[in-house]
Short mmCIF file of C-alpha atoms in Angstrom, two decimals:
data_model
loop_
_atom_site.label_atom_id
_atom_site.label_comp_id
_atom_site.label_asym_id
_atom_site.label_seq_id
_atom_site.Cartn_x
_atom_site.Cartn_y
_atom_site.Cartn_z
CA MET M 15 100.67 110.28 87.88
CA ASN M 16 103.77 110.65 90.07
CA LYS M 17 103.43 109.96 93.62
CA LYS M 18 105.05 111.56 96.47
CA ARG M 19 106.67 109.38 99.04
CA ILE M 20 104.14 108.30 101.80
CA LEU M 21 105.79 109.46 104.99
CA LEU M 22 102.99 109.60 107.62
CA ILE M 23 102.33 106.50 109.27
CA ILE M 24 99.68 105.74 111.73
CA SER M 25 99.41 102.38 113.64
CA ILE M 26 96.34 101.24 115.34
CA LEU M 27 95.41 97.79 116.95
CA CYS M 28 94.21 95.34 114.28
CA PHE M 29 90.46 94.49 114.70
CA LEU M 30 90.45 91.80 111.87
CA GLY M 31 89.55 88.55 113.28
CA ALA M 32 91.64 85.50 112.86
CA CYS M 33 90.42 83.35 110.33
CA ALA M 34 91.12 79.86 109.15
CA SER M 35 93.39 79.74 106.20
CA THR M 36 93.80 77.11 103.44
CA GLN M 37 97.17 76.02 104.30
CA SER M 38 99.89 77.05 106.85
CA LEU M 39 102.21 79.78 105.51
CA LYS M 40 106.04 79.49 105.91
CA VAL M 41 106.92 82.31 108.12
CA ASN M 42 110.60 83.61 108.67
CA HIS M 43 110.80 84.06 112.40
CA GLN M 44 114.42 85.10 112.02
CA SER M 45 113.66 88.52 110.44
CA VAL M 46 111.36 91.25 112.09
CA HIS M 47 110.69 92.91 108.69
CA HIS M 48 111.12 90.13 106.10
CA GLU M 49 108.60 87.41 107.54
CA PHE M 50 107.68 85.96 104.05
CA GLY M 51 109.38 85.30 100.67
CA GLU M 52 112.90 84.94 99.72
CA SER M 53 114.85 87.94 99.07
CA VAL M 54 116.11 88.49 95.49
CA HIS M 55 119.05 91.02 94.92
CA GLU M 56 119.65 92.56 91.62
CA LYS M 57 122.44 94.87 90.81
CA GLU M 58 123.22 96.90 87.69
CA TYR M 59 125.99 99.27 87.30
CA GLU M 60 126.57 101.53 84.30
CA ASP M 61 128.47 104.58 83.52
CA THR M 62 125.68 106.92 84.09
CA TYR M 63 123.52 104.94 86.63
CA VAL M 64 123.22 102.18 89.44
CA MET M 65 120.33 100.04 90.27
CA ASN M 66 120.13 98.23 93.26
CA LEU M 67 116.76 96.13 93.65
CA ILE M 68 115.75 93.90 96.58
CA TYR M 69 112.36 92.32 96.66
CA PRO M 70 110.68 89.08 97.75
CA LYS M 71 109.92 86.01 95.67
CA THR M 72 106.88 84.65 97.39
CA ASP M 73 106.00 81.59 94.86
CA ILE M 74 102.62 83.00 94.84
CA THR M 75 101.96 83.87 91.05
CA ALA M 76 99.57 86.68 91.48
CA LEU M 77 101.74 88.39 94.29
CA ASP M 78 104.98 88.00 92.45
CA GLU M 79 103.62 89.16 89.17
CA GLU M 80 102.18 92.27 90.78
CA ILE M 81 105.48 92.82 92.46
CA GLN M 82 107.34 92.57 89.19
CA ARG M 83 104.77 94.74 87.51
CA ILE M 84 105.29 97.75 90.05
CA ILE M 85 108.93 97.44 89.84
CA HIS M 86 109.13 97.29 85.93
CA SER M 87 107.00 100.31 85.62
CA TYR M 88 109.38 102.33 87.84
CA LYS M 89 112.16 100.91 86.23
CA LYS M 90 110.99 101.87 82.75
CA ASP M 91 110.43 105.46 83.91
CA PHE M 92 113.87 105.60 85.36
CA LEU M 93 115.41 104.39 82.14
CA ALA M 94 113.25 106.59 80.10
CA GLN M 95 115.08 109.78 81.42
CA PRO M 96 117.97 111.33 79.70
CA PHE M 97 121.16 110.37 81.48
CA VAL M 98 124.19 112.80 81.82
CA LYS M 99 127.51 111.44 82.67
CA SER M 100 128.81 113.02 85.79
CA ASP M 101 130.83 112.15 89.02
CA ASP M 102 127.49 111.07 90.65
CA ARG M 103 125.56 108.28 89.05
CA TYR M 104 121.82 108.31 88.89
CA GLU M 105 120.06 105.85 91.23
CA PHE M 106 117.17 103.52 91.30
CA ASN M 107 116.69 101.56 94.43
CA VAL M 108 114.10 99.37 95.72
CA ASN M 109 113.72 97.53 99.19
CA TYR M 110 110.99 95.78 100.90
CA GLN M 111 109.40 94.53 104.07
CA SER M 112 106.85 91.52 104.23
CA TYR M 113 104.57 90.38 107.10
CA VAL M 114 102.06 87.74 107.79
CA LYS M 115 99.01 88.33 109.61
CA ASP M 116 96.83 85.35 111.21
CA ASP M 117 98.33 82.85 108.67
CA ARG M 118 96.06 84.42 106.12
CA TYR M 119 97.13 87.84 104.90
CA ILE M 120 100.58 88.57 103.36
CA SER M 121 101.64 92.15 103.29
CA VAL M 122 104.42 93.50 101.13
CA LYS M 123 105.74 97.08 101.23
CA LEU M 124 108.05 98.21 98.56
CA ASP M 125 110.13 101.40 99.23
CA VAL M 126 111.12 103.02 95.86
CA PHE M 127 113.67 105.60 95.46
CA MET M 128 114.87 107.09 92.18
CA ASN M 129 117.26 110.03 91.76
CA GLY M 130 118.07 111.18 88.48
CA THR M 131 116.68 114.32 86.57
CA SER M 132 114.10 114.47 89.27
CA GLN M 133 113.99 112.77 92.82
CA LYS M 134 111.16 110.52 93.75
CA GLU M 135 110.40 108.42 96.67
CA VAL M 136 107.35 106.14 96.72
CA ILE M 137 105.73 103.49 99.12
CA GLU M 138 103.80 100.78 97.39
CA THR M 139 101.78 98.24 99.46
CA LEU M 140 100.30 94.95 98.42
CA ILE M 141 97.89 92.66 100.58
CA TYR M 142 97.28 88.96 99.38
CA ASP M 143 94.53 87.12 100.88
CA GLN M 144 95.41 83.31 101.19
CA LYS M 145 91.93 82.23 102.09
CA LYS M 146 90.45 83.97 98.86
CA ASP M 147 93.58 83.35 96.96
CA ARG M 148 93.83 86.54 95.48
CA LEU M 149 95.38 90.21 95.87
CA ALA M 150 93.02 91.94 98.25
CA TYR M 151 92.45 95.89 98.57
CA ASP M 152 88.87 97.29 99.06
CA ASP M 153 87.56 94.10 100.04
CA VAL M 154 89.66 93.65 103.10
CA PHE M 155 87.54 96.23 104.79
CA ASP M 156 83.74 96.90 104.43
CA GLN M 157 82.10 100.13 104.56
CA GLU M 158 81.52 99.80 108.23
CA ALA M 159 85.11 98.91 109.03
CA THR M 160 86.33 101.96 106.85
CA ALA M 161 84.24 104.10 108.94
CA LEU M 162 85.67 102.94 112.06
CA ILE M 163 89.28 103.35 110.54
CA SER M 164 88.60 106.86 109.68
CA ALA M 165 87.34 107.73 113.19
CA MET M 166 90.18 105.89 114.89
CA VAL M 167 92.89 107.62 112.50
CA GLN M 168 91.19 111.10 113.07
CA GLU M 169 91.05 110.71 116.84
CA LYS M 170 94.68 109.56 116.96
CA LEU M 171 95.75 112.52 114.73
CA LYS M 172 93.95 114.96 116.75
CA ALA M 173 95.34 113.83 119.95
CA GLN M 174 98.86 114.33 118.62
CA TYR M 175 98.53 117.31 116.36
CA PRO M 176 95.40 119.19 117.64
CA LYS M 177 96.22 122.59 115.89
CA GLU M 178 96.65 120.97 112.57
CA CYS M 179 93.45 118.93 112.22
CA GLY M 180 91.06 121.77 111.58
CA SER M 181 91.79 122.10 107.67
CA LYS M 182 89.66 121.08 104.81
CA ALA M 183 92.47 118.84 103.61
CA PHE M 184 92.66 116.96 106.85
CA ALA M 185 88.82 116.35 106.71
CA ILE M 186 88.93 115.29 103.00
CA HIS M 187 91.71 112.83 103.42
CA THR M 188 90.74 111.19 106.48
CA ALA M 189 86.95 110.99 105.47
CA PRO M 190 85.63 107.34 105.41
CA ALA M 191 86.52 106.68 101.90
CA ALA M 192 88.29 103.51 100.91
CA HIS M 193 90.65 105.38 98.66
CA ASN M 194 92.07 107.14 101.59
CA PHE M 195 93.14 103.93 103.48
CA ASP M 196 94.24 101.91 100.46
CA GLN M 197 98.04 102.00 101.27
CA PHE M 198 98.23 99.73 104.47
CA ILE M 199 100.06 96.60 105.62
CA LEU M 200 98.88 94.04 108.08
CA ARG M 201 101.22 92.64 110.74
CA LYS M 202 100.78 91.17 114.40
CA GLY M 203 98.61 93.25 116.31
CA GLU M 204 98.47 96.22 114.06
CA ILE M 205 97.35 97.91 110.86
CA VAL M 206 99.86 100.50 109.50
CA PHE M 207 98.48 103.24 107.13
CA TYR M 208 100.57 105.26 104.91
CA PHE M 209 99.28 108.67 103.71
CA ASP M 210 100.86 111.07 101.07
CA ALA M 211 102.99 113.88 102.57
CA HIS M 212 101.25 117.13 102.87
CA THR M 213 97.77 115.77 102.61
CA VAL M 214 96.40 114.77 106.18
CA LEU M 215 98.81 117.30 107.77
CA ASP M 216 100.96 119.92 106.20
CA HIS M 217 104.10 118.08 107.04
CA GLY M 218 106.47 115.95 104.87
CA THR M 219 108.27 114.02 107.65
CA TYR M 220 107.60 112.55 111.13
#
């Protein structure tokens, strides 16, 4: 299923308590948006297209494999399209941000852009729980936490866009269901949620 780029971002205070981790994570304090992992840069230039891929190598097998799986999936789609030689090359770009929360959670945000027979912009997020030694999605928040997140997101949006929050789509996409809030990152003092354009509000960009 094709995904639209996730453009609406809600930041709220993080209520996850600090938890003891199995080992101290090596955090890059010199970069605000690249706190974890070593940047890998791959370039490929052809007559009809250019690929520019920047992503983190974390040395955590499960996380690195999932990053590679996501990038490979989009790369496969990009290369499968019919290329027509022209003055403008087709583009496939990936960039990233990475954060560490409470010396336990590693968040990776991948920004994917493809411009060819059609244009696609997508955000993919990954959360790794060092304490449980696995990728974590639904198990980061239980049902009670999801209900609290839903209420906080609705309150914040209604305060900012009171005239646009009475729609059926708004109610559906901000309801306390895990799949409504499964695109997020954790960083110091914040949880940042990403929503598909034209879902919670009838807008594409903010």
